[in-house]
Short mmCIF file of C-alpha atoms in Angstrom, two decimals:
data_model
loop_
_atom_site.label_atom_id
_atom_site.label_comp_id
_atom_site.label_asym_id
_atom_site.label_seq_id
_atom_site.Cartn_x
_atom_site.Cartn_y
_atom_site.Cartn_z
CA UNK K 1 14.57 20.98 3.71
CA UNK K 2 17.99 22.70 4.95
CA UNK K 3 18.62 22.29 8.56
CA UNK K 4 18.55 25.53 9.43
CA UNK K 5 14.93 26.04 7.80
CA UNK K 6 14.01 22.95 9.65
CA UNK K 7 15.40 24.03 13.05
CA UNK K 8 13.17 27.69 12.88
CA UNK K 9 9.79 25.27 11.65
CA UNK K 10 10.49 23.17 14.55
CA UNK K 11 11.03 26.23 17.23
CA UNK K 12 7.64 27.71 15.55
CA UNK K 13 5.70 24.50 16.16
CA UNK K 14 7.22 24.90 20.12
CA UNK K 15 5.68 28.10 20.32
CA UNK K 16 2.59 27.19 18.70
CA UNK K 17 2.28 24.06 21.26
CA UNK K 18 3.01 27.12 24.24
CA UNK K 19 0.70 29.09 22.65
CA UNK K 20 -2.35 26.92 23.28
CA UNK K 21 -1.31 25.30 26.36
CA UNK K 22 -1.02 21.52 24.31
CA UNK K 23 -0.39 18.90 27.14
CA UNK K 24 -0.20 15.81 24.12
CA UNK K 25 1.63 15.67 20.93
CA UNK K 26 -0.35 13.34 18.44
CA UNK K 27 2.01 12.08 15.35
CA UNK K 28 -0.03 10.54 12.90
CA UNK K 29 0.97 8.31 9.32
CA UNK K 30 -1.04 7.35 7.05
CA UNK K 31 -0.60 3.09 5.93
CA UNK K 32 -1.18 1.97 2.68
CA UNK K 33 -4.81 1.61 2.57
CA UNK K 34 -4.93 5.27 3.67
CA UNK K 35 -6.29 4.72 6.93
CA UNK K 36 -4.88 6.83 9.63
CA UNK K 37 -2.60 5.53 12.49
CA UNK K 38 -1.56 7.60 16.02
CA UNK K 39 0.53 7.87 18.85
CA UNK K 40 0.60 10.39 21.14
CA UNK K 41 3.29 11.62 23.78
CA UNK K 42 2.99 14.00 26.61
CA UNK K 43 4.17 17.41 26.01
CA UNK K 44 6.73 16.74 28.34
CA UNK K 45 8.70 14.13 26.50
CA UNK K 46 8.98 15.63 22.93
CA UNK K 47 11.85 18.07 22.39
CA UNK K 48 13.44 19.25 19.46
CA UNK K 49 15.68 16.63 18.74
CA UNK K 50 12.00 14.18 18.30
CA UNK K 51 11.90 16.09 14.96
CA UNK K 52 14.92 13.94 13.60
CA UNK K 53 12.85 10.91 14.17
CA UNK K 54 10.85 8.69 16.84
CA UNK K 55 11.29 4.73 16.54
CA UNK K 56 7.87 2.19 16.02
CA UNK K 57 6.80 -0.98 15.21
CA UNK K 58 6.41 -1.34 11.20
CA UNK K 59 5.58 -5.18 11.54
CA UNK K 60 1.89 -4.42 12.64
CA UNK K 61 0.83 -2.87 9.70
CA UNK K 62 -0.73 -4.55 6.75
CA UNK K 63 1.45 -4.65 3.34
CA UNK K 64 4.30 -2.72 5.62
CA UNK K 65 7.72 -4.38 7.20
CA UNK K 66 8.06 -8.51 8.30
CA UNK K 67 8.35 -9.12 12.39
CA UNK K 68 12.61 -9.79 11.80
CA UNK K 69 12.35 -5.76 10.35
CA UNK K 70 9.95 -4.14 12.72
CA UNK K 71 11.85 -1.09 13.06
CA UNK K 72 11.32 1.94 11.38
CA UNK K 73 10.96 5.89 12.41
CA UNK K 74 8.12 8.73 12.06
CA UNK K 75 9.41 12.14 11.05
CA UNK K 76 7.51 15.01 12.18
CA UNK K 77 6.62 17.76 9.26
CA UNK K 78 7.35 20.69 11.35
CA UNK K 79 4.81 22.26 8.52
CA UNK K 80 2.03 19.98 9.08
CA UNK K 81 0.19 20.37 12.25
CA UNK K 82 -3.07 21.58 13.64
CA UNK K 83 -4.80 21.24 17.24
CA UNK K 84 -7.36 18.12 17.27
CA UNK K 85 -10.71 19.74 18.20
CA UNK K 86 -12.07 16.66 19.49
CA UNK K 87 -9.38 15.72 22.40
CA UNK K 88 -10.97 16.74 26.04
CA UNK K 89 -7.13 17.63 26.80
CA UNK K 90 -5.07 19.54 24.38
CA UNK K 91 -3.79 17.81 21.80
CA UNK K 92 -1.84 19.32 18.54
CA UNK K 93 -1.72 16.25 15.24
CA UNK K 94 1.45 16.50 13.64
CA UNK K 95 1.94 14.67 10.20
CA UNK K 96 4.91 11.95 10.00
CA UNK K 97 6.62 10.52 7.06
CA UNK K 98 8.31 7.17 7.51
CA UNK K 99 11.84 6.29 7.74
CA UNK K 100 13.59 2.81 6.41
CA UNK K 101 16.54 2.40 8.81
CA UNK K 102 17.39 -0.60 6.71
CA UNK K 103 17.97 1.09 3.68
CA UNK K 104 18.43 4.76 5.36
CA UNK K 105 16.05 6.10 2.73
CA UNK K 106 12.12 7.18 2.93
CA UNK K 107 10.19 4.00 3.32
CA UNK K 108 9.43 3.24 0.02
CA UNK K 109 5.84 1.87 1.16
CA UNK K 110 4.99 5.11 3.08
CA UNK K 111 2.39 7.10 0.92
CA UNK K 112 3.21 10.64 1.66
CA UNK K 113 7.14 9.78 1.05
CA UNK K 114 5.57 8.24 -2.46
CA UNK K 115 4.03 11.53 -3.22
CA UNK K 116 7.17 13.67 -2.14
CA UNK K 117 9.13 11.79 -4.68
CA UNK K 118 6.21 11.95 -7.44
CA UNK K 119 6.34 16.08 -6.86
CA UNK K 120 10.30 15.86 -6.79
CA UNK K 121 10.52 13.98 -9.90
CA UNK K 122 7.88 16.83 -11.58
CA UNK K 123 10.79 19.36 -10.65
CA UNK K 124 13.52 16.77 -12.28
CA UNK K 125 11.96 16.32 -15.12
CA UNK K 126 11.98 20.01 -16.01
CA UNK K 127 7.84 20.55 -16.23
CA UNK K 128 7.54 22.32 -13.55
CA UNK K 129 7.56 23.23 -9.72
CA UNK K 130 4.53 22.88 -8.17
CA UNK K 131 1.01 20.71 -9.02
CA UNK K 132 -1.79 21.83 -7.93
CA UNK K 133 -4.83 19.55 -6.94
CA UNK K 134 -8.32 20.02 -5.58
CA UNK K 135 -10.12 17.28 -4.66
CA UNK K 136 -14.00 17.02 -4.17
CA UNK K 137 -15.19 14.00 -1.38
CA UNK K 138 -18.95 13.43 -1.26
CA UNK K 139 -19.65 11.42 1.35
CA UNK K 140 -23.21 9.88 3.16
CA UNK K 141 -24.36 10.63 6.69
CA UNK K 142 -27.02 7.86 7.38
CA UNK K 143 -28.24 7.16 11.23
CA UNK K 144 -27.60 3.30 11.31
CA UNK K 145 -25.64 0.68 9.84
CA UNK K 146 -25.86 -3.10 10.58
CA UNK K 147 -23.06 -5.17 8.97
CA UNK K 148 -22.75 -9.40 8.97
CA UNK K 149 -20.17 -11.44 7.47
CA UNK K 150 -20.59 -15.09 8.38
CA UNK K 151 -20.30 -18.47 7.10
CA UNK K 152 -24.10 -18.67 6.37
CA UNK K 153 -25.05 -14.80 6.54
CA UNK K 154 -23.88 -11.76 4.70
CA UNK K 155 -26.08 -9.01 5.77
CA UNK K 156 -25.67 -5.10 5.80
CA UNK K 157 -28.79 -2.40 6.73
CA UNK K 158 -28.63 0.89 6.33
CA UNK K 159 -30.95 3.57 7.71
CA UNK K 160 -31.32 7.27 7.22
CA UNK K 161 -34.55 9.82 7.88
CA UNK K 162 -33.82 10.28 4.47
CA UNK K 163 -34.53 7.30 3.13
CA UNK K 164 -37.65 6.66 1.10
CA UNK K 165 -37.99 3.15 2.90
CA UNK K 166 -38.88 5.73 5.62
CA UNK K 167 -41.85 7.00 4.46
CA UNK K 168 -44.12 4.70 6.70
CA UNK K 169 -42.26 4.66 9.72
CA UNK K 170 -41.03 6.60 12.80
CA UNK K 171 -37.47 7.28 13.44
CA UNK K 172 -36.44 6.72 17.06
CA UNK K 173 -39.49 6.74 17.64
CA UNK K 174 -40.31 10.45 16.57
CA UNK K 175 -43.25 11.49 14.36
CA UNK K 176 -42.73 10.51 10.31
CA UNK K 177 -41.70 14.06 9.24
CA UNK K 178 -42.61 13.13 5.37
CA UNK K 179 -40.24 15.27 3.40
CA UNK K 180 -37.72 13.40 1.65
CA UNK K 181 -35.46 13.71 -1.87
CA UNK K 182 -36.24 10.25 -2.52
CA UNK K 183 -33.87 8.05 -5.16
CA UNK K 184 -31.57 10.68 -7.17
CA UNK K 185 -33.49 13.74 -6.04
CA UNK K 186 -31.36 15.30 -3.60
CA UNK K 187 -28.89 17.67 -5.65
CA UNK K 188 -29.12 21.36 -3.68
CA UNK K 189 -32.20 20.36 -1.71
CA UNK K 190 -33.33 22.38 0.38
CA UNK K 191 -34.66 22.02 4.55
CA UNK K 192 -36.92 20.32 5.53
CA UNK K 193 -36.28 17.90 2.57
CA UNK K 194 -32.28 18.24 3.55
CA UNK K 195 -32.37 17.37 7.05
CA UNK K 196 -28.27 17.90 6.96
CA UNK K 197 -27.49 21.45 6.60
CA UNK K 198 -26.76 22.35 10.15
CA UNK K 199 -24.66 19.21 10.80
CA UNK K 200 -22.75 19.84 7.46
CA UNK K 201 -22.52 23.45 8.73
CA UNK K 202 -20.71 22.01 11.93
CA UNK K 203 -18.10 20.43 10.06
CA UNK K 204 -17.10 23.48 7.96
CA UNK K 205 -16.73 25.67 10.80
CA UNK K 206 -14.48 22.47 12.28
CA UNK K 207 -12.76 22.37 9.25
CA UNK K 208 -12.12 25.98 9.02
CA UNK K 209 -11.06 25.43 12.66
CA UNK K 210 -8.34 23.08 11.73
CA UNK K 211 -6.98 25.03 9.01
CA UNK K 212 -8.95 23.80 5.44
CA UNK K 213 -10.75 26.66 3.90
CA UNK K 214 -14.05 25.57 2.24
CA UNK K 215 -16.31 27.34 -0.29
CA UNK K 216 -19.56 25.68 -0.30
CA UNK K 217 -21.45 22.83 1.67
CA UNK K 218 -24.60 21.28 -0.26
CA UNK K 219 -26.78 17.94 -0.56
CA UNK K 220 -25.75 15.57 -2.66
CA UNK K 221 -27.72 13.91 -5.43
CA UNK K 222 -28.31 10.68 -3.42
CA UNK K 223 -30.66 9.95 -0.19
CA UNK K 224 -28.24 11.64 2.81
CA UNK K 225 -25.53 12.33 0.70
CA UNK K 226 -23.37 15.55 1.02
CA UNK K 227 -20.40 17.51 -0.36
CA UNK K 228 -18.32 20.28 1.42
CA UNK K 229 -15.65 22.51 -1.21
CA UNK K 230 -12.43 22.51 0.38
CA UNK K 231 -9.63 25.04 -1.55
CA UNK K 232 -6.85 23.04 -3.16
CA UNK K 233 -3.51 23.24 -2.64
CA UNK K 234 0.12 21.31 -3.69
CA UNK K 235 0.21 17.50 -3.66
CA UNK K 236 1.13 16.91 -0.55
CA UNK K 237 -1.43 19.47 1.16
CA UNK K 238 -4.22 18.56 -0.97
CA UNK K 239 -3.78 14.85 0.41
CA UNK K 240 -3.25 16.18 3.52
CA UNK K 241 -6.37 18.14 3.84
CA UNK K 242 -8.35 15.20 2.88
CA UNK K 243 -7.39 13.33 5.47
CA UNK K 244 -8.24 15.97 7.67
CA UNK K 245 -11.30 16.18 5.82
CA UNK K 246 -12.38 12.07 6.34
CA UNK K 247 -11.43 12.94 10.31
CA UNK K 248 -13.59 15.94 10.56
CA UNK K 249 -16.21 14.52 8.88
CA UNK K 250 -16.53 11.24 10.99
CA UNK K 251 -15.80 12.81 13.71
CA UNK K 252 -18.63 15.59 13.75
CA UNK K 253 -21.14 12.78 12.31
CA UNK K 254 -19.97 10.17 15.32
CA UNK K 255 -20.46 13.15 18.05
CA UNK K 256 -24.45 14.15 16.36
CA UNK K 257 -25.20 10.48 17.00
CA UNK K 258 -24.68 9.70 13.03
CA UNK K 259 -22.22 7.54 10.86
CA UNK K 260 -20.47 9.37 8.04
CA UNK K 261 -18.95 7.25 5.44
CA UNK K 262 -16.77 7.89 1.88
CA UNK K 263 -17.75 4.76 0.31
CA UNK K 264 -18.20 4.92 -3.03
CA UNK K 265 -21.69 3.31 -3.39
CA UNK K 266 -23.48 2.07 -0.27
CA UNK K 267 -26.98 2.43 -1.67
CA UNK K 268 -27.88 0.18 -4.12
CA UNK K 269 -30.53 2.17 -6.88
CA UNK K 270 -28.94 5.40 -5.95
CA UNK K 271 -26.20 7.70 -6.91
CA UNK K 272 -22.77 7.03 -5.66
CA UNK K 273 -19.95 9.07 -3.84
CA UNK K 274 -16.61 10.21 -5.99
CA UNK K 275 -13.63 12.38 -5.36
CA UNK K 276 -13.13 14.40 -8.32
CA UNK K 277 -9.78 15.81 -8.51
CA UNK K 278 -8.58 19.27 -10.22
CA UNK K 279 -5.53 19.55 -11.48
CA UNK K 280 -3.12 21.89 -12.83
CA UNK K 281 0.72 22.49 -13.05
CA UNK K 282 2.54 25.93 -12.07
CA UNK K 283 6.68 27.00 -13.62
CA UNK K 284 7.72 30.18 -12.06
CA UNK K 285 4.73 31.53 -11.22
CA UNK K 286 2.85 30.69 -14.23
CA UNK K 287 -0.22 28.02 -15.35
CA UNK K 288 1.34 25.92 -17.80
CA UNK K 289 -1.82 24.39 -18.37
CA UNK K 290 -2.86 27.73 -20.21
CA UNK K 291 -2.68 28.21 -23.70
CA UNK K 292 -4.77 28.92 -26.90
CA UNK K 293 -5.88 24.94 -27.58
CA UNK K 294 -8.89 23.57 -26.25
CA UNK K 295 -10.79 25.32 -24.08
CA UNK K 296 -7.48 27.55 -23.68
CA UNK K 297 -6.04 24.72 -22.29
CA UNK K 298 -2.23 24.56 -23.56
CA UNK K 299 -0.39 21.60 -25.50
CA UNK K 300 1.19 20.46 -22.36
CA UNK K 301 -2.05 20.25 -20.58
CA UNK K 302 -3.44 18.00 -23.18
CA UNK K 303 -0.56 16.36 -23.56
CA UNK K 304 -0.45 15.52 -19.62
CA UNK K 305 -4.98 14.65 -20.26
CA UNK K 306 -3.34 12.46 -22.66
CA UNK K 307 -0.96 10.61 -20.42
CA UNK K 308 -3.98 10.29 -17.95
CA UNK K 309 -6.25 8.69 -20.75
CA UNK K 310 -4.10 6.13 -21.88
CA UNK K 311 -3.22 5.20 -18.32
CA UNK K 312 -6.74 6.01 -16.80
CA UNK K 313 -7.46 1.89 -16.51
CA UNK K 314 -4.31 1.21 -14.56
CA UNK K 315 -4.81 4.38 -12.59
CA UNK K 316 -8.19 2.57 -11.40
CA UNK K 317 -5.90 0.61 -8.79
CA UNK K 318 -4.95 3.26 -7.28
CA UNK K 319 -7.63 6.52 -7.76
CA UNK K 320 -10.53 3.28 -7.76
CA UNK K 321 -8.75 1.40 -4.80
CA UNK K 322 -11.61 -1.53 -3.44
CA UNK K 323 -13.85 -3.16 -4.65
CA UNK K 324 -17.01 -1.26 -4.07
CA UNK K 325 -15.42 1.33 -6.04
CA UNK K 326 -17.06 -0.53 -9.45
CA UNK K 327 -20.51 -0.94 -8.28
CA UNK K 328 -19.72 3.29 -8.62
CA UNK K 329 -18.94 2.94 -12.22
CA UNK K 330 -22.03 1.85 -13.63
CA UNK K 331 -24.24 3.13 -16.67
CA UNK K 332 -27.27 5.40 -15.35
CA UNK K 333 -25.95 6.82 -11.99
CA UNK K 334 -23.75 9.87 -13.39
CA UNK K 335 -20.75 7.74 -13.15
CA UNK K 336 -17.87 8.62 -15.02
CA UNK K 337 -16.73 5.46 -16.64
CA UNK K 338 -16.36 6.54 -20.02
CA UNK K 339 -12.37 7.57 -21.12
CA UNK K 340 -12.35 10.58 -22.59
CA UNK K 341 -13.05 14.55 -22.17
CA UNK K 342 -15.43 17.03 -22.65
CA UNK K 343 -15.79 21.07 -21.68
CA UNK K 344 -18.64 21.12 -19.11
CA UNK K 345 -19.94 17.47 -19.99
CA UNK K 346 -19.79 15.88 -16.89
CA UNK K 347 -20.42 12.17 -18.51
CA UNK K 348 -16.94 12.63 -19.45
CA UNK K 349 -14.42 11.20 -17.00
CA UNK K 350 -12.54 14.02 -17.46
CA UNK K 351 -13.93 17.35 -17.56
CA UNK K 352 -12.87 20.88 -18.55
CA UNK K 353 -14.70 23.45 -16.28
CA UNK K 354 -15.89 26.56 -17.34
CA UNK K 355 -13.57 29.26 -16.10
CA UNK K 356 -12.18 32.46 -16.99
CA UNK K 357 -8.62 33.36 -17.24
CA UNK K 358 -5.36 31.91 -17.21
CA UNK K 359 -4.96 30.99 -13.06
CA UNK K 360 -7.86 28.97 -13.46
CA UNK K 361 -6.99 26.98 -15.79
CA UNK K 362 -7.35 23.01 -15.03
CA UNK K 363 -8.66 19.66 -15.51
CA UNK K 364 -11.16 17.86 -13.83
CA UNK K 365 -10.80 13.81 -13.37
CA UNK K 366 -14.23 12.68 -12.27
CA UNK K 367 -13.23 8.88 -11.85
CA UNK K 368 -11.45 8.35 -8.55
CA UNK K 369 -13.00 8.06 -5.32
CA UNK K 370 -12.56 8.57 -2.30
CA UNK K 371 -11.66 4.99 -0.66
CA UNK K 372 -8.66 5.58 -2.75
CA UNK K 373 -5.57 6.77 -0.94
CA UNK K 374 -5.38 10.35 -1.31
CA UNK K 375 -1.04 10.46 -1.70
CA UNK K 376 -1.06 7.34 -3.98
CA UNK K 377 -4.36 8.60 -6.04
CA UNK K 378 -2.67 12.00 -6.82
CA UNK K 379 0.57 10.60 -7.48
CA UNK K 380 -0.30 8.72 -9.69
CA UNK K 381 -2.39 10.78 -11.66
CA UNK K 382 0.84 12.76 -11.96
CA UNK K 383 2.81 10.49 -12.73
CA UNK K 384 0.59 9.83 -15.76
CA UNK K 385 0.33 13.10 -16.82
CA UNK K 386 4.09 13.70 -16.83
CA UNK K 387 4.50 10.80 -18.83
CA UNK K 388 1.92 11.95 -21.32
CA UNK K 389 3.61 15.14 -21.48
CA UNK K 390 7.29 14.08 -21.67
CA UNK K 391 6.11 11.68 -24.65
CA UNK K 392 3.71 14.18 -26.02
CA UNK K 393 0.89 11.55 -25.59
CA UNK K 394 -2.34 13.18 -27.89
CA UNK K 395 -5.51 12.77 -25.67
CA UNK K 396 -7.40 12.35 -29.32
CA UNK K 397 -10.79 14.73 -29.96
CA UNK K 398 -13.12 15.96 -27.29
CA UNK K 399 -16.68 13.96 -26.63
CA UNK K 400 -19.05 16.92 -26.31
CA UNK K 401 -22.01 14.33 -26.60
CA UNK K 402 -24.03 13.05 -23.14
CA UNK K 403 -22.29 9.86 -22.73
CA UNK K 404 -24.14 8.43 -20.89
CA UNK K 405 -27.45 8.61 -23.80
CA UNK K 406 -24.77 5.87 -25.47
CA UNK K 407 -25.01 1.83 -25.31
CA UNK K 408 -22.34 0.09 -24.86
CA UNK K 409 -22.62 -1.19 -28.47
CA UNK K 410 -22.04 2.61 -29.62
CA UNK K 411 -19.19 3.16 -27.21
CA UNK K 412 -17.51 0.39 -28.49
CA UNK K 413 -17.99 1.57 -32.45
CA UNK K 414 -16.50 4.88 -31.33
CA UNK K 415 -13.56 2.88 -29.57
CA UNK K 416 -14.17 4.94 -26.29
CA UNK K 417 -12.35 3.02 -23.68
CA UNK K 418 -13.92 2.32 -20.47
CA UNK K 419 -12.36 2.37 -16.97
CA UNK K 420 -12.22 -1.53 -15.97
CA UNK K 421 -15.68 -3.29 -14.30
CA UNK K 422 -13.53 -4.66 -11.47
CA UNK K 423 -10.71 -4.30 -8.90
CA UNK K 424 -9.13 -7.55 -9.99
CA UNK K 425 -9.12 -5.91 -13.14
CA UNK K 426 -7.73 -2.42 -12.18
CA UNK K 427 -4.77 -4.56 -10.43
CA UNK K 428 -4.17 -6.64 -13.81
CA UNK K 429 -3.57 -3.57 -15.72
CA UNK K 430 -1.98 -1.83 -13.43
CA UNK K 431 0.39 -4.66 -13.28
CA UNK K 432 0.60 -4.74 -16.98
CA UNK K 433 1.15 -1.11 -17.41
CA UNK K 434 3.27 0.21 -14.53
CA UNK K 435 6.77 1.19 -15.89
CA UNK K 436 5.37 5.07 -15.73
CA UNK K 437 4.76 4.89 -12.13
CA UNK K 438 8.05 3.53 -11.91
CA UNK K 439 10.17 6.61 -13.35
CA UNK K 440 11.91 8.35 -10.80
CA UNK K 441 11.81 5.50 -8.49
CA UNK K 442 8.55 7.20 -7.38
CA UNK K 443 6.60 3.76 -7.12
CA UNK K 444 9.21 0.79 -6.84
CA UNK K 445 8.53 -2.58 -8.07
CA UNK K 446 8.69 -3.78 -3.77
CA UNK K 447 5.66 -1.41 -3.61
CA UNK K 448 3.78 -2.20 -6.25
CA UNK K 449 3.97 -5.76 -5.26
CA UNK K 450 3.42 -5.45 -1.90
CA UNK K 451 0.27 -3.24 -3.17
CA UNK K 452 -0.79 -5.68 -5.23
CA UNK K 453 -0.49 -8.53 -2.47
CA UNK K 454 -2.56 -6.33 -0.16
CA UNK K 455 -5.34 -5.80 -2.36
CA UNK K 456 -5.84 -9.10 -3.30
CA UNK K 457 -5.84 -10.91 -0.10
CA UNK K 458 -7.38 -8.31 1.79
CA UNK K 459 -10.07 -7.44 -0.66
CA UNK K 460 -10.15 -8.93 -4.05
CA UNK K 461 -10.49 -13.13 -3.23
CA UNK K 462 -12.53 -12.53 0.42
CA UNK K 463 -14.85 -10.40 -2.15
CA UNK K 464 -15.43 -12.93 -4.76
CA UNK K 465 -15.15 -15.87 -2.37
CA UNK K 466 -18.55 -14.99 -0.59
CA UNK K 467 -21.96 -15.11 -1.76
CA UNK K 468 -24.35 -11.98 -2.87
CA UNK K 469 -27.92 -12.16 -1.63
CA UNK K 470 -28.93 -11.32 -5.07
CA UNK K 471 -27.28 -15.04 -6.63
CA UNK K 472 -29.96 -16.43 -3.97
CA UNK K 473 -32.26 -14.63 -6.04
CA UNK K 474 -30.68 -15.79 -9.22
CA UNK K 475 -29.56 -18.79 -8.59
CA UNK K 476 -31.63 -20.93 -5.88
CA UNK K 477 -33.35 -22.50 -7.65
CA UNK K 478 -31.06 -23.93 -10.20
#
C-alpha cells in the first residue's frame, strides 16, 4: 500500500472513530492456532503515527518468538475495522498484522502476513489477481458443557433441549417440551422442533451489524447444530469475516445463556461440523475458472482441483488442524473423506455446485473445518491449486457415484485416496510434502517447523497419551 493511500485510509478510520463517538481502540491478531488476541487503548492515545506500528510482547504466545526476542509490532489495517457490538463503552476492532523487527520483514509466523504473501505470490506467478473464497462454518449451540482432564478422570457432558437424551427430563427445570430432530434429523427443521431460529436470527442481524452480509440461517443436520451463509470475498476478507463470524457467534450464544462451539465433532453418533470453502480465481475482471470442460469449469480450474487433490492429505494439517478434526472424517456421517470430485455429489470432498453462468463459476472443498485457521487453511489451499495449475496437475475423472454406498475394500480397488485418519498423520505428510507451500517464501521452513512443534506438543502426544472411556470398555478386562 503507497503511503499516500495509507495516510487517506488512516484519516477515514479517524473520522469513522469521531463519527461514533469510540472512547477505545481494540487491535486484534490472530496467533497460530487462530485464536484471537487484544489490546485496547483509549481513544486518546492512538494517533496517526500508531498506524506505522505499536510494540508487544511476542514471547507469550505459543509457537511465536523466545523470551531473549520478545519484541515485535502490530500494524493496524486502516481497511479492517468495525465497532465491537458487545463493549458497554465504545469500542472500534481494528485488524493487525505482525512485524519482525529482527528481520524487518512480516513475521513469518503471523497468519494473515502468511496469507498476504500466498495472494501476492498468485499475482507473481502470472494466474491471476484476486481469489475468491467463501467459506461455510456450521457450528453447535448446546446449553451446558462439563469438561475433566485428570490423572484418573477424563470426562466431558454435553447438554442441549435438543438432545434426544432429553426426552425424559426437564430442562432448568421447565416442562419437557417433546419436540426434538433427534440423531441426524435436523437438516431445515422447522420451530418448535428447531428451538434456534430466533437466537440464530440475533447473530445475523449482529453480523450484518459488523459488516458480513449473510444469505441464509438454517438448522443443521445434527442435534443443535446450525449454519449462517456469509458472502465471500478475497483471501484475506474471507478469513477475516470468519473470525468475525466465530466472535459473533460466541458472543450472541454466551449473552442468551448458551455455549456456541466450531468443533468439528462434539457429539459422538451424530453428524459433525465442517467449513466448506468456495473457491474461484479472477484476471482482469474475468473467472478464470470458466471454460467449456467439466461442468464449464475451465482447464485451469481443474488443473488448480488437481493441485488440491494430490496435496489434499498434506492440506489436512492445515484445513483439518486438531485432532478432533478426524473423528469428523468418518464413513456414515456425510463426511467428506473421500479424494476426488463430483458435480452436485456431496460425498465428494470436492464438489462442483450447480450454477449458472460464468461469475459463478467455482469449486467447493468440503474437507476442512473450522478449528482450522482460517488464513493458513485458505492459503494453503491456494497454494495447492497454483501449483496444480503452474504444473498442469490432471485432477483424473469425476466420481458421480454416492461415495459413501462404497467399502473401503471398493475405494481402495478404484485407488480413491482418502484424506489421512489422524492429525499425527496430516503433520507426517505435510512434512513429507511441503516444498509447494514453500514457493514464494509464502510458508518458510521456521514456520512449518514451529507449526509442526506446536501441534504435536500441544495436541498430538497429550491426545494419545490419555485414556478414552471407551478402551475401559474394551479393554478392562484384559
Amino acid at each position: 500500500m503507497k503511503k499516500d493511500e495509507k495516510d487517506l485510509l488512516v484519516r477515514d478510520f479517524f473520522e469513522f472513530c469521531k463519527t461514533n463517538e469510540v472512547e477505545f481502540v481494540d487491535f486484534r491478531y490472530t496467533d497460530v492456532k487462530g485464536a484471537w488476541h487484544s489490546a485496547s487503548f483509549s481513544m486518546s492515545a492512538i494517533d496517526e503515527d500508531s498506524f506505522n506500528g505499536l510494540p508487544f510482547d511476542a514471547s507469550s504466545l505459543p509457537a511465536w518468538q523466545p523470551i531473549n526476542k520478545s519484541d515485535m509490532i502490530l500494524i493496524p489495517d486502516p481497511v479492517r475495522y468495525f465497532m465491537d457490538p458487545f463493549t458497554a463503552d465504545s469500542t472500534v476492532v481494528v485488524f493487525c498484522d505482525i512485524w519482525d523487527i529482527y528481520k524487518n520483514q512480516p513475521y513469518e509466523k503471523c497468519p494473515r502476513s502468511i496469507a498476504k504473501k500466498a495472494v501476492a505470490h498468485l499475482a507473481e506467478a502470472g494466474i491471476g489477481d484476486v481469489a475468491y473464497f467463501g467459506a461455510e462454518n456450521e457450528f453447535f449451540v448446546f446449553d451446558d458443557i462439563k469438561i475433566r482432564d485428570s490423572i484418573n478422570c477424563q470426562y466431558y457432558e454435553i447438554d442441549t433441549e435438543e438432545g434426544e437424551w432429553s426426552r425424559d427430563k426437564s430442562i432448568n427445570g421447565a416442562q419437557n417440551i417433546g419436540h426434538r430432530p433427534g440423531t441426524k434429523g435436523g437438516y431445515f427443521a422447522t420451530a418448535p422442533i428447531d428451538s434456534m431460529v430466533d437466537i440464530r436470527a440475533e447473530m445475523v442481524k449482529v453480523l450484518n451489524q459488523v459488516g458480513l452480509e449473510t444469505f441464509i440461517h438454517h438448522h443443521e443436520v445434527g442435534q443443535a447444530q446450525c449454519e449462517i451463509g456469509v458472502k465471500f470475498g478475497n483471501l484475506i476478507e474471507a478469513a477475516d469475516n470468519v473470525q468475525k463470524l466465530k466472535y459473533v457467534v460466541k458472543m450472541v450464544a454466551h449473552l442468551n445463556g448458551k455455549t456456541a462451539t466450531f468443533m468439528p465433532k462434539p457429539l459422538y453418533g451424530d453428524n459433525g461440523s465442517g467449513m466448506h470453502v468456495h473457491t474461484s480465481i479472477w484476471k482482469d475482471g474475468k473467472n478464470i475458472f470458466a471454460g467449456d470442460k467439466y461442468q464449464g469449469l475451465s482447464d485451469m480450474a481443474l488443473h488448480y482441483l488437481g493441485g488440491v487433490l494430490k496435496h489434499a492429505r498434506s492440506l489436512a494439517a492445515f484445513t483439518n488442524a486438531s485432532t478432533n478434526s478426524f473423528k469428523r472424517l468418518i464413513p456414515g456421517f456425510e463426511a467428506p473423506s473421500i479424494l476426488t470430485y463430483s458435480a452436485q455429489n456431496r460425498s465428494a470432498s470436492v464438489r462442483i455446485p450447480y450454477n449458472q453462468g460464468e461469475k459463478a463459476k467455482r469449486m467447493e472443498f468440503r474437507f476442512p473445518d473450522s478449528s482450522s485457521n482460517p488464513y493458513l487453511a485458505f492459503s494453503s489451499l491456494l497454494m495447492a491449486g497454483l501449483d496444480g495449475i503452474l504444473n498442469k496437475i490432471d485432477p483424473g475423472k469425476p466420481m458421480d457415484i454416492n461415495l459413501f454406498e462404497l467399502s473401503l475394500d471398493e475405494i481402495r480397488e478404484k485407488g480413491i485416496k482418502q484424506l489421512p485418519h489422524t492429525l499425527r498423520s496430516a503433520m507426517e505428510e505435510m512434512l513429507a510434502d511441503r516444498d509447494f507451500l514453500k514457493l514464494g517464501d509464502v510458508f518458510t521452513e521456521e514456520f512449518i517447523q514451529s507449526y509442526k512443534d506446536y501441534k504435536f506438543e500441544s495436541e498430538i502426544w497429550p491426545w494419545e497419551a490419555r485414556p478414552h472411556p471407551f478402551e475401559f470398555i474394551s479393554t478392562y478386562s484384559c
